[in-house]
Short mmCIF file of C-alpha atoms in Angstrom, two decimals:
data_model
loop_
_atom_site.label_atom_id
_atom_site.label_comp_id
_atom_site.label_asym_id
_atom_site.label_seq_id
_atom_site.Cartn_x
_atom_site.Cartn_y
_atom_site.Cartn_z
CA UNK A 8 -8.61 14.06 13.02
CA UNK A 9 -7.89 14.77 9.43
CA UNK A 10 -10.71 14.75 6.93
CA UNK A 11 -10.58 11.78 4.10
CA UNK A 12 -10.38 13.53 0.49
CA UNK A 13 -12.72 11.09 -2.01
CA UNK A 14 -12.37 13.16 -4.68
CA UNK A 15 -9.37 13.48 -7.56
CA UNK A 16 -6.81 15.86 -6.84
CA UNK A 17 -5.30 17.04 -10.02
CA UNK A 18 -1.47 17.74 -9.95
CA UNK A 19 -0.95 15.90 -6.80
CA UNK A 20 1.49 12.48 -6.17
CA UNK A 21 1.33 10.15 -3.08
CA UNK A 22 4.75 9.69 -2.93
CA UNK A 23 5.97 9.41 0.41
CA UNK A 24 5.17 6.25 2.65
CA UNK A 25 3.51 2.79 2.02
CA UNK A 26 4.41 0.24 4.13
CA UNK A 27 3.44 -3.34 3.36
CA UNK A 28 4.21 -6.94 5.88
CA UNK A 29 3.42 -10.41 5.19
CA UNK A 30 3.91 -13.38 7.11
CA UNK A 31 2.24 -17.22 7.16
CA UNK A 32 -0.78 -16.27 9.52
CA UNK A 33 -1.17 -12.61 9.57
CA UNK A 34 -0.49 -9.65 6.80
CA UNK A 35 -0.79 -5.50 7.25
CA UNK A 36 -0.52 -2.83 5.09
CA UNK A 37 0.21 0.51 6.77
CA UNK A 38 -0.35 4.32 4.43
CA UNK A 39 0.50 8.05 5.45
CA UNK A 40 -2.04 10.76 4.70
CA UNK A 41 -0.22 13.17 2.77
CA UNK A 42 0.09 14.20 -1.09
CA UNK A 43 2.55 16.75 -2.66
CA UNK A 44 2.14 18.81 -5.21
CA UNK A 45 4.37 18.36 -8.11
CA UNK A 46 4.30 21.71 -9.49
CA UNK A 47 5.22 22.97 -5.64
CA UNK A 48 6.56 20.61 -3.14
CA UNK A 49 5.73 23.18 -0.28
CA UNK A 50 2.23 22.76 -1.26
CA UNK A 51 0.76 19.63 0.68
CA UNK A 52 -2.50 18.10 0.87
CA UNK A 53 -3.30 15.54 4.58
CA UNK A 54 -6.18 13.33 4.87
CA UNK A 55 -5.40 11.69 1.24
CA UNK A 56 -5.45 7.80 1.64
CA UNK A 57 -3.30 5.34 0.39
CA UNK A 58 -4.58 1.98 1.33
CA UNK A 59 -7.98 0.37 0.95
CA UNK A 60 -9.94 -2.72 1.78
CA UNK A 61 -10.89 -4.18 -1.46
CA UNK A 62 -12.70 -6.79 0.30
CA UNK A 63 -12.50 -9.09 3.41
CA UNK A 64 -9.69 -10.87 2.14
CA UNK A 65 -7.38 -8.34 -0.11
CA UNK A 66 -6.14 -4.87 0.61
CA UNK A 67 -4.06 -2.62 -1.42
CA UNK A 68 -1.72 0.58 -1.11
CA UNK A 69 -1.07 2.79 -3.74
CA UNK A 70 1.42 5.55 -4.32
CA UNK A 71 1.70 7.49 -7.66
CA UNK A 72 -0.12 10.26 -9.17
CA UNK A 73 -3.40 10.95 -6.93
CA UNK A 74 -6.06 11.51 -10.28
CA UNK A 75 -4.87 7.56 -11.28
CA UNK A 76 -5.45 6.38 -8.16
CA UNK A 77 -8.98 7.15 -7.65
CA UNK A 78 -9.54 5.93 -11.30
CA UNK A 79 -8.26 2.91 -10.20
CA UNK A 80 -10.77 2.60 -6.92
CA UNK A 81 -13.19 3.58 -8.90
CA UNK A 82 -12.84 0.79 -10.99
CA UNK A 83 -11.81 -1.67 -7.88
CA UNK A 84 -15.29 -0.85 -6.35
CA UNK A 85 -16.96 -3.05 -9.41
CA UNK A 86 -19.07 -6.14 -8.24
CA UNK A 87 -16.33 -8.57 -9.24
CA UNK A 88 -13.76 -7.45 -6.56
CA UNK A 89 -15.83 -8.26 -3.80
CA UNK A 90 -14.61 -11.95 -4.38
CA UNK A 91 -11.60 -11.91 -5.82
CA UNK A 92 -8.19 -12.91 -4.19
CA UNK A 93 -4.82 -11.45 -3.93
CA UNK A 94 -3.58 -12.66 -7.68
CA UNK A 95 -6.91 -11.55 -9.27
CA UNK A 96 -7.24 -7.75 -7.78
CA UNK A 97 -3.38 -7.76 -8.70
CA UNK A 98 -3.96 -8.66 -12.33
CA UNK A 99 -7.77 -6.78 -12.60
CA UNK A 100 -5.18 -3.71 -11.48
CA UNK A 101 -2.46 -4.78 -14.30
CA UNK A 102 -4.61 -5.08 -16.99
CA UNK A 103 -6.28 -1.55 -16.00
CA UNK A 104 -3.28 0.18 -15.60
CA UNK A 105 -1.54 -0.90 -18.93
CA UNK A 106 -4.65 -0.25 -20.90
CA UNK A 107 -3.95 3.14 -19.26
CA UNK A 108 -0.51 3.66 -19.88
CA UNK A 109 -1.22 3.23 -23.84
CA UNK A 110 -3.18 6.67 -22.83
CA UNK A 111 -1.17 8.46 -20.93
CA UNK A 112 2.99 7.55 -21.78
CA UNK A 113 4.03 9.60 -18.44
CA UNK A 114 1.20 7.80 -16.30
CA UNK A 115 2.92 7.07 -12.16
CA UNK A 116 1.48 4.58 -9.95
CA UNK A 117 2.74 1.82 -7.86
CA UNK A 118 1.01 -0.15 -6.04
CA UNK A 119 1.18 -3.35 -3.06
CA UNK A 120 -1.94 -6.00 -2.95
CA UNK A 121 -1.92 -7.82 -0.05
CA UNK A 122 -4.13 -10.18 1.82
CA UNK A 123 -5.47 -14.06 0.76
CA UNK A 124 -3.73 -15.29 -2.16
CA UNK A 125 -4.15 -18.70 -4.14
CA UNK A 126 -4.26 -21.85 -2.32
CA UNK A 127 -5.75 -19.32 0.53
CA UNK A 128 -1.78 -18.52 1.24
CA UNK A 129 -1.38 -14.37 2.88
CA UNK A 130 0.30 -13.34 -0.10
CA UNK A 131 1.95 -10.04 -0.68
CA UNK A 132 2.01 -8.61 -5.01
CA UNK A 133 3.93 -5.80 -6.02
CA UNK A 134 2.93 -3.61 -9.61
CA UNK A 135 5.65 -0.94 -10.77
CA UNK A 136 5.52 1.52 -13.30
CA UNK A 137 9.13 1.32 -14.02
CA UNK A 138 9.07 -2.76 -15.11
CA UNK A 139 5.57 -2.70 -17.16
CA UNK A 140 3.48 -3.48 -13.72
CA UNK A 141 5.56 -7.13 -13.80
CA UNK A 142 3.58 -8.87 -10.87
CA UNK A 143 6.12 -9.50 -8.38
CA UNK A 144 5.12 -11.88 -5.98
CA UNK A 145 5.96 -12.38 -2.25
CA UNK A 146 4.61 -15.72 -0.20
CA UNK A 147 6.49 -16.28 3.34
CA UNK A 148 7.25 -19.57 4.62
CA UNK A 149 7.07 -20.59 7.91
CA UNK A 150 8.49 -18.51 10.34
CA UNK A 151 9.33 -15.84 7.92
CA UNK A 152 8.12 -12.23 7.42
CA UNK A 153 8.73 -10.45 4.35
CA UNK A 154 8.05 -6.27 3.92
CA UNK A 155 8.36 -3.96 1.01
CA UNK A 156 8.25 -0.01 1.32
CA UNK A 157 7.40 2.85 -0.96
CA UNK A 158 8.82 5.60 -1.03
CA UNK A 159 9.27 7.94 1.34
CA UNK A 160 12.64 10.95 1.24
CA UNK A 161 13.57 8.74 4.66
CA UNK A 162 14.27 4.89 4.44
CA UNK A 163 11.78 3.67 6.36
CA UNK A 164 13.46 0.13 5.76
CA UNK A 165 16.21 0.07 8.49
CA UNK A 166 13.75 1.62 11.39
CA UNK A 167 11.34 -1.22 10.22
CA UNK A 168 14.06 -4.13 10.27
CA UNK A 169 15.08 -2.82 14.16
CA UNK A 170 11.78 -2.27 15.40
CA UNK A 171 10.70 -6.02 13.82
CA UNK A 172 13.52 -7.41 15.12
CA UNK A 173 12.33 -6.10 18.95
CA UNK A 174 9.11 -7.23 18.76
CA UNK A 175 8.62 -10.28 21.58
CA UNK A 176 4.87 -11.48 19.93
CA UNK A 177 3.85 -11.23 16.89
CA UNK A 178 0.18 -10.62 16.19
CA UNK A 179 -2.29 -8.22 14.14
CA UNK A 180 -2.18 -5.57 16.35
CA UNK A 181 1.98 -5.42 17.38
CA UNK A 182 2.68 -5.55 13.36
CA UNK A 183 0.38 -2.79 13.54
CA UNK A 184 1.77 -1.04 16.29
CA UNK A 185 5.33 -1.32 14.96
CA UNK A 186 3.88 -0.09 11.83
CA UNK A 187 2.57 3.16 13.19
CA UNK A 188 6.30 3.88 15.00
CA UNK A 189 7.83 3.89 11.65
CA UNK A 190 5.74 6.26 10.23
CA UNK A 191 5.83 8.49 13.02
CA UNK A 192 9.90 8.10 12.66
CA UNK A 193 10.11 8.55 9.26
CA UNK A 194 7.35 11.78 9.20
CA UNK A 195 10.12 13.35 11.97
CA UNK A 196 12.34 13.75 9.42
CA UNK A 197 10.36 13.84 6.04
CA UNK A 198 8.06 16.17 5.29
CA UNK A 199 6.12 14.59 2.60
CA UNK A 200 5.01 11.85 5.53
CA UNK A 201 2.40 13.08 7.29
CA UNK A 202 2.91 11.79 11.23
CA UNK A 203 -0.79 10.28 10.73
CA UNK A 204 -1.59 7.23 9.06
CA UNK A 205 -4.02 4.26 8.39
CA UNK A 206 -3.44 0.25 8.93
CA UNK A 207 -5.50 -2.25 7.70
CA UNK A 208 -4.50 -5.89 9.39
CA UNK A 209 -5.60 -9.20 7.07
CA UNK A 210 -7.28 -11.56 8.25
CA UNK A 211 -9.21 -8.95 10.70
CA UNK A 212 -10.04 -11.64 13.21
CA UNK A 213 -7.75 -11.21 16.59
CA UNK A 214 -5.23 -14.02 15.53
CA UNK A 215 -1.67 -14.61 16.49
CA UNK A 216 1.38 -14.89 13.53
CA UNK A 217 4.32 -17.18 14.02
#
């Protein structure tokens, strides 16, 4: 098994493969391993993660430039997270990340919060560099599942749709287990995915979706 890097890795982007689900009763968020140097795409770095537990309720992924990102958890780790729900570790992350982007113009880093929202409502939030980390957010309704992907070299979108629309139950661990497949597809044929990868399932009590 890979190690876990902690530390910043200058010069480094985690740019291939975050993969995100919501529906009504269950939520995952599934991350590769692997960062790429920008300088030298040949030059890769496994055991970097992508996703993290915030807290019991709220998870995020994160896929940009690798010294940001542990900024960022850095800053996630405070007291005040520990609490929080989906909307306010999405807008704690906004407000950081703008404040940063006044200091560095070329700053990269996207990002998917998932997990209990307001009205306790599984609530999936997406942040973008490219629209001024806009909070774009995703709430299912009944008998609905909604994903959003970054950003691997191979659409992971398509094998995800298929392998969704196969599935014959629909609980924690089979969104999980679907989840794992795709990566394993897309790292086949794209390089910057590493074939291993993490999943964190919300809430993390056995319980069945749909």
């Amino acid at each position: 098994m890979s190690c876990v890097y902690t530390v910043a890795i200058r010069g480094y982007l985690l740019m291939s493969l975050v993969m995100s689900i919501v529906m009504q009763d269950c939520t995952a968020i599934c991350g590769d391993l692997r960062a790429v140097n920008v300088e030298n795409e040949s030059d890769k770095i496994d055991g970097v993660r992508k996703i993290y537990a915030i807290n019991d309720k709220v998870a995020v992924g994160l896929a940009g430039d690798v010294k940001v990102i542990f900024d960022l958890l850095r800053h996630l780790k405070s007291e005040d997270n520990k609490k929080r729900n989906v909307q306010a570790v999405a807008l704690f992350m906004r407000k950081w990340l703008k404040q940063a982007q006044k200091e560095d113009k070329e700053l990269h880093l996207d990002a998917h919060v998932i997990g209990e929202g307001d009205g306790k409502k599984l609530t999936l939030i997406e942040l973008n560099h490219a629209d001024n980390y806009r909070m774009t957010k995703v709430v299912p309704s009944s008998l609905e599942a909604k994903w959003r992907v970054m950003y691997s070299n191979e659409p992971a979108e398509p094998i995800l749709a298929k392998k969704f629309e196969e599935l014959t139950e629909y609980t924690p661990e089979s969104i999980a287990s679907i989840l794992i497949e795709v990566n394993e597809e897309v790292a086949s044929k794209d390089d910057f995915v590493s074939k291993e990868c993490e999943v964190i399932t919300l809430p993390n009590k056995p319980r069945t979706c749909l």
